[in-house]
Amino acid sequence: MSSEQHRALRGLARALRFLLRLAVAGLFLLPLWWVLVASLRPLGLPPSPTLEWLPDLEGWRNYARLFETVPLANQLRNSLFVELFAVPLTVLTASWAGFAMALSRPPLQRRLVILAVLLMMVPTTALWLTRFLLFKNLGLIDTPWALILPAVAGTSSFYVLLYFWTFRRLPREMLEAARLDGAGAFTLWARVAMPLARPTSLTVAVLAFGYYWSDLTSPLLYLRSEANYTLPVGLQVLQQMDSTNWSLLMAAAVVMLLPVLLLFLILQRFLGFDGQLFRDWTARLGGSSKGPY
């Protein structure tokens, strides 16, 4: 095979891979496009039985009608307020716990990992009554802090395990050298561990954002005033008001999805679509690491 034929085959393979990726991306984006188009249909009409590719530009009035029907702007502010505190707290506390686990001795480390896995198996419903009594005694009922406080515990032990898996791969020689230079545990975490765990931090931030953004149960349990309701409660109220007004419901779904999509697109600037940052991160963590797992 000549070099020109080899280059032609390589170009054809790259084109096929690009088309395959484009098809997969289109498959995942198709439901989002359907929701957007359905949100722009005239009010009162049922959903289209077939996919409409071109939206009705006059349907943008549905979004103004949506904010007039329910106090969505206030609920949107409440949700963003919760995210403003809950996501950084989750990253902070989960990274602290994961770093402490990674620095523990192997017997204790093994027990902590088993405990974290067992905590992941506890049903969320088993915590509702305990949390309600705790928040009531702390005077947090009917305040947004009742929604934020679980972030103090890292939100989920799964996030702690993500950080543990990252930190345990740090080269021990790097940590020992920093300790010889006088670095304490906090300095090791802030200046050595966290800069190398940026992909994990971004992942935990996205997962925590999605968790608190879509949480419906906690506001219904801990909030009493309509002024403190978050966006998921507003969508639930809208559905109960008129469950057949599909255009408004789809517009509310777009409002619910938009911040998550924007966050994902913003983080692509840091992660990179080609995964270069992830490859650099794994290469930097590819040194000698010792551990029981």
PDB file of N, CA, C and O in Angstrom, residues 219-277:
ATOM      1  N   PRO A 219     -37.264  20.693  49.703  1.00  0.00           N
ATOM      2  CA  PRO A 219     -38.091  21.891  49.885  1.00  0.00           C
ATOM      3  C   PRO A 219     -39.495  21.583  50.391  1.00  0.00           C
ATOM      4  O   PRO A 219     -40.040  22.337  51.202  1.00  0.00           O
ATOM      5  N   LEU A 220     -40.084  20.488  49.932  1.00  0.00           N
ATOM      6  CA  LEU A 220     -41.423  20.138  50.406  1.00  0.00           C
ATOM      7  C   LEU A 220     -41.411  19.737  51.874  1.00  0.00           C
ATOM      8  O   LEU A 220     -42.409  19.941  52.590  1.00  0.00           O
ATOM      9  N   LEU A 221     -40.309  19.160  52.346  1.00  0.00           N
ATOM     10  CA  LEU A 221     -40.227  18.724  53.735  1.00  0.00           C
ATOM     11  C   LEU A 221     -39.912  19.871  54.689  1.00  0.00           C
ATOM     12  O   LEU A 221     -40.475  19.945  55.793  1.00  0.00           O
ATOM     13  N   TYR A 222     -39.012  20.767  54.293  1.00  0.00           N
ATOM     14  CA  TYR A 222     -38.449  21.723  55.236  1.00  0.00           C
ATOM     15  C   TYR A 222     -38.925  23.152  55.025  1.00  0.00           C
ATOM     16  O   TYR A 222     -38.660  24.007  55.880  1.00  0.00           O
ATOM     17  N   LEU A 223     -39.589  23.446  53.928  1.00  0.00           N
ATOM     18  CA  LEU A 223     -40.034  24.808  53.662  1.00  0.00           C
ATOM     19  C   LEU A 223     -41.544  24.912  53.834  1.00  0.00           C
ATOM     20  O   LEU A 223     -42.283  23.991  53.494  1.00  0.00           O
ATOM     21  N   ARG A 224     -41.981  26.036  54.353  1.00  0.00           N
ATOM     22  CA  ARG A 224     -43.402  26.285  54.576  1.00  0.00           C
ATOM     23  C   ARG A 224     -43.910  27.495  53.795  1.00  0.00           C
ATOM     24  O   ARG A 224     -45.051  27.515  53.359  1.00  0.00           O
ATOM     25  N   SER A 225     -43.087  28.503  53.638  1.00  0.00           N
ATOM     26  CA  SER A 225     -43.510  29.738  52.969  1.00  0.00           C
ATOM     27  C   SER A 225     -43.278  29.634  51.471  1.00  0.00           C
ATOM     28  O   SER A 225     -42.232  29.136  51.023  1.00  0.00           O
ATOM     29  N   GLU A 226     -44.245  30.121  50.706  1.00  0.00           N
ATOM     30  CA  GLU A 226     -44.092  30.122  49.257  1.00  0.00           C
ATOM     31  C   GLU A 226     -42.932  31.011  48.814  1.00  0.00           C
ATOM     32  O   GLU A 226     -42.342  30.769  47.758  1.00  0.00           O
ATOM     33  N   ALA A 227     -42.618  32.017  49.608  1.00  0.00           N
ATOM     34  CA  ALA A 227     -41.516  32.912  49.245  1.00  0.00           C
ATOM     35  C   ALA A 227     -40.168  32.207  49.271  1.00  0.00           C
ATOM     36  O   ALA A 227     -39.211  32.681  48.649  1.00  0.00           O
ATOM     37  N   ASN A 228     -40.070  31.066  49.972  1.00  0.00           N
ATOM     38  CA  ASN A 228     -38.803  30.337  50.067  1.00  0.00           C
ATOM     39  C   ASN A 228     -38.730  29.149  49.123  1.00  0.00           C
ATOM     40  O   ASN A 228     -37.706  28.455  49.103  1.00  0.00           O
ATOM     41  N   TYR A 229     -39.784  28.889  48.357  1.00  0.00           N
ATOM     42  CA  TYR A 229     -39.798  27.727  47.473  1.00  0.00           C
ATOM     43  C   TYR A 229     -38.731  27.857  46.391  1.00  0.00           C
ATOM     44  O   TYR A 229     -38.417  28.955  45.930  1.00  0.00           O
ATOM     45  N   THR A 230     -38.217  26.716  45.981  1.00  0.00           N
ATOM     46  CA  THR A 230     -37.221  26.670  44.916  1.00  0.00           C
ATOM     47  C   THR A 230     -37.889  26.304  43.589  1.00  0.00           C
ATOM     48  O   THR A 230     -39.092  26.050  43.527  1.00  0.00           O
ATOM     49  N   LEU A 231     -37.089  26.253  42.546  1.00  0.00           N
ATOM     50  CA  LEU A 231     -37.620  26.064  41.198  1.00  0.00           C
ATOM     51  C   LEU A 231     -38.343  24.726  41.009  1.00  0.00           C
ATOM     52  O   LEU A 231     -39.398  24.696  40.363  1.00  0.00           O
ATOM     53  N   PRO A 232     -37.843  23.598  41.517  1.00  0.00           N
ATOM     54  CA  PRO A 232     -38.598  22.347  41.344  1.00  0.00           C
ATOM     55  C   PRO A 232     -40.004  22.400  41.938  1.00  0.00           C
ATOM     56  O   PRO A 232     -40.938  21.820  41.374  1.00  0.00           O
ATOM     57  N   VAL A 233     -40.166  23.105  43.065  1.00  0.00           N
ATOM     58  CA  VAL A 233     -41.503  23.239  43.649  1.00  0.00           C
ATOM     59  C   VAL A 233     -42.391  24.071  42.730  1.00  0.00           C
ATOM     60  O   VAL A 233     -43.588  23.779  42.556  1.00  0.00           O
ATOM     61  N   GLY A 234     -41.821  25.114  42.135  1.00  0.00           N
ATOM     62  CA  GLY A 234     -42.591  25.924  41.196  1.00  0.00           C
ATOM     63  C   GLY A 234     -43.081  25.121  40.010  1.00  0.00           C
ATOM     64  O   GLY A 234     -44.224  25.297  39.551  1.00  0.00           O
ATOM     65  N   LEU A 235     -42.247  24.235  39.484  1.00  0.00           N
ATOM     66  CA  LEU A 235     -42.673  23.393  38.373  1.00  0.00           C
ATOM     67  C   LEU A 235     -43.784  22.440  38.796  1.00  0.00           C
ATOM     68  O   LEU A 235     -44.720  22.171  38.035  1.00  0.00           O
ATOM     69  N   GLN A 236     -43.677  21.926  40.022  1.00  0.00           N
ATOM     70  CA  GLN A 236     -44.719  21.035  40.528  1.00  0.00           C
ATOM     71  C   GLN A 236     -46.038  21.783  40.694  1.00  0.00           C
ATOM     72  O   GLN A 236     -47.110  21.254  40.352  1.00  0.00           O
ATOM     73  N   VAL A 237     -45.981  23.001  41.201  1.00  0.00           N
ATOM     74  CA  VAL A 237     -47.195  23.817  41.350  1.00  0.00           C
ATOM     75  C   VAL A 237     -47.796  24.126  39.986  1.00  0.00           C
ATOM     76  O   VAL A 237     -49.027  24.073  39.806  1.00  0.00           O
ATOM     77  N   LEU A 238     -46.961  24.440  39.017  1.00  0.00           N
ATOM     78  CA  LEU A 238     -47.450  24.733  37.671  1.00  0.00           C
ATOM     79  C   LEU A 238     -48.151  23.521  37.065  1.00  0.00           C
ATOM     80  O   LEU A 238     -49.199  23.657  36.430  1.00  0.00           O
ATOM     81  N   GLN A 239     -47.605  22.344  37.271  1.00  0.00           N
ATOM     82  CA  GLN A 239     -48.228  21.141  36.745  1.00  0.00           C
ATOM     83  C   GLN A 239     -49.576  20.874  37.412  1.00  0.00           C
ATOM     84  O   GLN A 239     -50.529  20.444  36.763  1.00  0.00           O
ATOM     85  N   GLN A 240     -49.681  21.150  38.702  1.00  0.00           N
ATOM     86  CA  GLN A 240     -50.946  20.942  39.399  1.00  0.00           C
ATOM     87  C   GLN A 240     -51.990  21.970  38.990  1.00  0.00           C
ATOM     88  O   GLN A 240     -53.193  21.670  38.994  1.00  0.00           O
ATOM     89  N   MET A 241     -51.546  23.174  38.623  1.00  0.00           N
ATOM     90  CA  MET A 241     -52.488  24.211  38.207  1.00  0.00           C
ATOM     91  C   MET A 241     -53.139  23.863  36.877  1.00  0.00           C
ATOM     92  O   MET A 241     -54.345  24.039  36.700  1.00  0.00           O
ATOM     93  N   ASP A 242     -52.364  23.384  35.938  1.00  0.00           N
ATOM     94  CA  ASP A 242     -52.892  23.064  34.604  1.00  0.00           C
ATOM     95  C   ASP A 242     -51.991  21.999  33.996  1.00  0.00           C
ATOM     96  O   ASP A 242     -50.992  22.304  33.349  1.00  0.00           O
ATOM     97  N   SER A 243     -52.365  20.754  34.209  1.00  0.00           N
ATOM     98  CA  SER A 243     -51.519  19.648  33.750  1.00  0.00           C
ATOM     99  C   SER A 243     -51.615  19.399  32.252  1.00  0.00           C
ATOM    100  O   SER A 243     -50.884  18.555  31.727  1.00  0.00           O
ATOM    101  N   THR A 244     -52.504  20.099  31.545  1.00  0.00           N
ATOM    102  CA  THR A 244     -52.656  19.888  30.106  1.00  0.00           C
ATOM    103  C   THR A 244     -52.092  21.034  29.269  1.00  0.00           C
ATOM    104  O   THR A 244     -52.149  20.971  28.046  1.00  0.00           O
ATOM    105  N   ASN A 245     -51.597  22.068  29.937  1.00  0.00           N
ATOM    106  CA  ASN A 245     -51.013  23.189  29.196  1.00  0.00           C
ATOM    107  C   ASN A 245     -49.558  22.842  28.890  1.00  0.00           C
ATOM    108  O   ASN A 245     -48.623  23.288  29.558  1.00  0.00           O
ATOM    109  N   TRP A 246     -49.362  22.042  27.865  1.00  0.00           N
ATOM    110  CA  TRP A 246     -48.060  21.452  27.591  1.00  0.00           C
ATOM    111  C   TRP A 246     -47.018  22.484  27.210  1.00  0.00           C
ATOM    112  O   TRP A 246     -45.835  22.331  27.513  1.00  0.00           O
ATOM    113  N   SER A 247     -47.428  23.564  26.549  1.00  0.00           N
ATOM    114  CA  SER A 247     -46.447  24.567  26.133  1.00  0.00           C
ATOM    115  C   SER A 247     -45.793  25.233  27.339  1.00  0.00           C
ATOM    116  O   SER A 247     -44.567  25.400  27.385  1.00  0.00           O
ATOM    117  N   LEU A 248     -46.612  25.591  28.340  1.00  0.00           N
ATOM    118  CA  LEU A 248     -46.054  26.193  29.546  1.00  0.00           C
ATOM    119  C   LEU A 248     -45.194  25.198  30.316  1.00  0.00           C
ATOM    120  O   LEU A 248     -44.145  25.551  30.858  1.00  0.00           O
ATOM    121  N   LEU A 249     -45.639  23.947  30.376  1.00  0.00           N
ATOM    122  CA  LEU A 249     -44.862  22.933  31.089  1.00  0.00           C
ATOM    123  C   LEU A 249     -43.517  22.699  30.414  1.00  0.00           C
ATOM    124  O   LEU A 249     -42.486  22.563  31.086  1.00  0.00           O
ATOM    125  N   MET A 250     -43.506  22.672  29.095  1.00  0.00           N
ATOM    126  CA  MET A 250     -42.236  22.494  28.387  1.00  0.00           C
ATOM    127  C   MET A 250     -41.345  23.723  28.532  1.00  0.00           C
ATOM    128  O   MET A 250     -40.120  23.610  28.633  1.00  0.00           O
ATOM    129  N   ALA A 251     -41.958  24.923  28.570  1.00  0.00           N
ATOM    130  CA  ALA A 251     -41.162  26.134  28.802  1.00  0.00           C
ATOM    131  C   ALA A 251     -40.526  26.101  30.184  1.00  0.00           C
ATOM    132  O   ALA A 251     -39.366  26.488  30.362  1.00  0.00           O
ATOM    133  N   ALA A 252     -41.269  25.626  31.182  1.00  0.00           N
ATOM    134  CA  ALA A 252     -40.708  25.499  32.523  1.00  0.00           C
ATOM    135  C   ALA A 252     -39.583  24.475  32.538  1.00  0.00           C
ATOM    136  O   ALA A 252     -38.577  24.650  33.250  1.00  0.00           O
ATOM    137  N   ALA A 253     -39.728  23.397  31.771  1.00  0.00           N
ATOM    138  CA  ALA A 253     -38.660  22.402  31.691  1.00  0.00           C
ATOM    139  C   ALA A 253     -37.401  22.996  31.073  1.00  0.00           C
ATOM    140  O   ALA A 253     -36.275  22.689  31.504  1.00  0.00           O
ATOM    141  N   VAL A 254     -37.569  23.875  30.071  1.00  0.00           N
ATOM    142  CA  VAL A 254     -36.404  24.530  29.466  1.00  0.00           C
ATOM    143  C   VAL A 254     -35.717  25.441  30.475  1.00  0.00           C
ATOM    144  O   VAL A 254     -34.481  25.469  30.578  1.00  0.00           O
ATOM    145  N   VAL A 255     -36.501  26.189  31.252  1.00  0.00           N
ATOM    146  CA  VAL A 255     -35.924  27.047  32.294  1.00  0.00           C
ATOM    147  C   VAL A 255     -35.166  26.202  33.306  1.00  0.00           C
ATOM    148  O   VAL A 255     -34.112  26.605  33.813  1.00  0.00           O
ATOM    149  N   MET A 256     -35.690  25.031  33.606  1.00  0.00           N
ATOM    150  CA  MET A 256     -35.035  24.138  34.564  1.00  0.00           C
ATOM    151  C   MET A 256     -33.731  23.575  33.997  1.00  0.00           C
ATOM    152  O   MET A 256     -32.742  23.411  34.707  1.00  0.00           O
ATOM    153  N   LEU A 257     -33.710  23.291  32.706  1.00  0.00           N
ATOM    154  CA  LEU A 257     -32.539  22.668  32.095  1.00  0.00           C
ATOM    155  C   LEU A 257     -31.444  23.672  31.753  1.00  0.00           C
ATOM    156  O   LEU A 257     -30.258  23.313  31.739  1.00  0.00           O
ATOM    157  N   LEU A 258     -31.836  24.903  31.483  1.00  0.00           N
ATOM    158  CA  LEU A 258     -30.881  25.871  30.942  1.00  0.00           C
ATOM    159  C   LEU A 258     -29.671  26.102  31.841  1.00  0.00           C
ATOM    160  O   LEU A 258     -28.530  26.074  31.350  1.00  0.00           O
ATOM    161  N   PRO A 259     -29.812  26.334  33.152  1.00  0.00           N
ATOM    162  CA  PRO A 259     -28.603  26.547  33.980  1.00  0.00           C
ATOM    163  C   PRO A 259     -27.664  25.349  33.994  1.00  0.00           C
ATOM    164  O   PRO A 259     -26.437  25.523  34.012  1.00  0.00           O
ATOM    165  N   VAL A 260     -28.219  24.127  33.979  1.00  0.00           N
ATOM    166  CA  VAL A 260     -27.373  22.936  33.970  1.00  0.00           C
ATOM    167  C   VAL A 260     -26.580  22.858  32.665  1.00  0.00           C
ATOM    168  O   VAL A 260     -25.376  22.560  32.667  1.00  0.00           O
ATOM    169  N   LEU A 261     -27.245  23.137  31.557  1.00  0.00           N
ATOM    170  CA  LEU A 261     -26.555  23.114  30.268  1.00  0.00           C
ATOM    171  C   LEU A 261     -25.495  24.205  30.190  1.00  0.00           C
ATOM    172  O   LEU A 261     -24.389  23.972  29.675  1.00  0.00           O
ATOM    173  N   LEU A 262     -25.814  25.392  30.701  1.00  0.00           N
ATOM    174  CA  LEU A 262     -24.824  26.476  30.699  1.00  0.00           C
ATOM    175  C   LEU A 262     -23.612  26.117  31.540  1.00  0.00           C
ATOM    176  O   LEU A 262     -22.472  26.390  31.151  1.00  0.00           O
ATOM    177  N   LEU A 263     -23.854  25.505  32.697  1.00  0.00           N
ATOM    178  CA  LEU A 263     -22.737  25.084  33.544  1.00  0.00           C
ATOM    179  C   LEU A 263     -21.868  24.067  32.820  1.00  0.00           C
ATOM    180  O   LEU A 263     -20.627  24.138  32.873  1.00  0.00           O
ATOM    181  N   PHE A 264     -22.500  23.121  32.129  1.00  0.00           N
ATOM    182  CA  PHE A 264     -21.732  22.115  31.401  1.00  0.00           C
ATOM    183  C   PHE A 264     -20.885  22.764  30.304  1.00  0.00           C
ATOM    184  O   PHE A 264     -19.703  22.432  30.136  1.00  0.00           O
ATOM    185  N   LEU A 265     -21.467  23.712  29.561  1.00  0.00           N
ATOM    186  CA  LEU A 265     -20.722  24.363  28.482  1.00  0.00           C
ATOM    187  C   LEU A 265     -19.584  25.212  29.037  1.00  0.00           C
ATOM    188  O   LEU A 265     -18.503  25.276  28.446  1.00  0.00           O
ATOM    189  N   ILE A 266     -19.806  25.858  30.184  1.00  0.00           N
ATOM    190  CA  ILE A 266     -18.745  26.658  30.789  1.00  0.00           C
ATOM    191  C   ILE A 266     -17.592  25.778  31.238  1.00  0.00           C
ATOM    192  O   ILE A 266     -16.412  26.101  31.036  1.00  0.00           O
ATOM    193  N   LEU A 267     -17.920  24.631  31.826  1.00  0.00           N
ATOM    194  CA  LEU A 267     -16.872  23.748  32.317  1.00  0.00           C
ATOM    195  C   LEU A 267     -16.107  23.082  31.184  1.00  0.00           C
ATOM    196  O   LEU A 267     -14.988  22.617  31.398  1.00  0.00           O
ATOM    197  N   GLN A 268     -16.697  23.003  29.998  1.00  0.00           N
ATOM    198  CA  GLN A 268     -15.955  22.455  28.864  1.00  0.00           C
ATOM    199  C   GLN A 268     -14.724  23.287  28.558  1.00  0.00           C
ATOM    200  O   GLN A 268     -13.739  22.792  28.026  1.00  0.00           O
ATOM    201  N   ARG A 269     -14.783  24.564  28.921  1.00  0.00           N
ATOM    202  CA  ARG A 269     -13.612  25.434  28.701  1.00  0.00           C
ATOM    203  C   ARG A 269     -12.436  24.989  29.556  1.00  0.00           C
ATOM    204  O   ARG A 269     -11.277  25.177  29.201  1.00  0.00           O
ATOM    205  N   PHE A 270     -12.743  24.388  30.711  1.00  0.00           N
ATOM    206  CA  PHE A 270     -11.685  23.945  31.619  1.00  0.00           C
ATOM    207  C   PHE A 270     -11.306  22.485  31.376  1.00  0.00           C
ATOM    208  O   PHE A 270     -10.150  22.113  31.487  1.00  0.00           O
ATOM    209  N   LEU A 271     -12.313  21.656  31.076  1.00  0.00           N
ATOM    210  CA  LEU A 271     -12.023  20.245  30.830  1.00  0.00           C
ATOM    211  C   LEU A 271     -11.535  20.005  29.412  1.00  0.00           C
ATOM    212  O   LEU A 271     -10.690  19.162  29.177  1.00  0.00           O
ATOM    213  N   GLY A 272     -12.104  20.740  28.453  1.00  0.00           N
ATOM    214  CA  GLY A 272     -11.715  20.550  27.060  1.00  0.00           C
ATOM    215  C   GLY A 272     -12.474  19.405  26.429  1.00  0.00           C
ATOM    216  O   GLY A 272     -12.617  18.337  26.985  1.00  0.00           O
ATOM    217  N   PHE A 273     -13.018  19.624  25.239  1.00  0.00           N
ATOM    218  CA  PHE A 273     -13.772  18.586  24.557  1.00  0.00           C
ATOM    219  C   PHE A 273     -12.893  17.403  24.173  1.00  0.00           C
ATOM    220  O   PHE A 273     -13.362  16.289  24.033  1.00  0.00           O
ATOM    221  N   ASP A 274     -11.597  17.647  24.000  1.00  0.00           N
ATOM    222  CA  ASP A 274     -10.727  16.548  23.591  1.00  0.00           C
ATOM    223  C   ASP A 274     -10.167  15.782  24.779  1.00  0.00           C
ATOM    224  O   ASP A 274      -9.421  14.826  24.604  1.00  0.00           O
ATOM    225  N   GLY A 275     -10.512  16.219  26.013  1.00  0.00           N
ATOM    226  CA  GLY A 275     -10.052  15.491  27.186  1.00  0.00           C
ATOM    227  C   GLY A 275      -8.576  15.685  27.477  1.00  0.00           C
ATOM    228  O   GLY A 275      -7.988  14.893  28.202  1.00  0.00           O
ATOM    229  N   GLN A 276      -7.962  16.745  26.945  1.00  0.00           N
ATOM    230  CA  GLN A 276      -6.536  16.942  27.132  1.00  0.00           C
ATOM    231  C   GLN A 276      -6.196  17.160  28.606  1.00  0.00           C
ATOM    232  O   GLN A 276      -5.194  16.628  29.105  1.00  0.00           O
ATOM    233  N   LEU A 277      -7.034  17.943  29.313  1.00  0.00           N
ATOM    234  CA  LEU A 277      -6.767  18.167  30.727  1.00  0.00           C
ATOM    235  C   LEU A 277      -6.841  16.869  31.503  1.00  0.00           C
ATOM    236  O   LEU A 277      -6.025  16.615  32.391  1.00  0.00           O
TER     237      LEU A 277
END
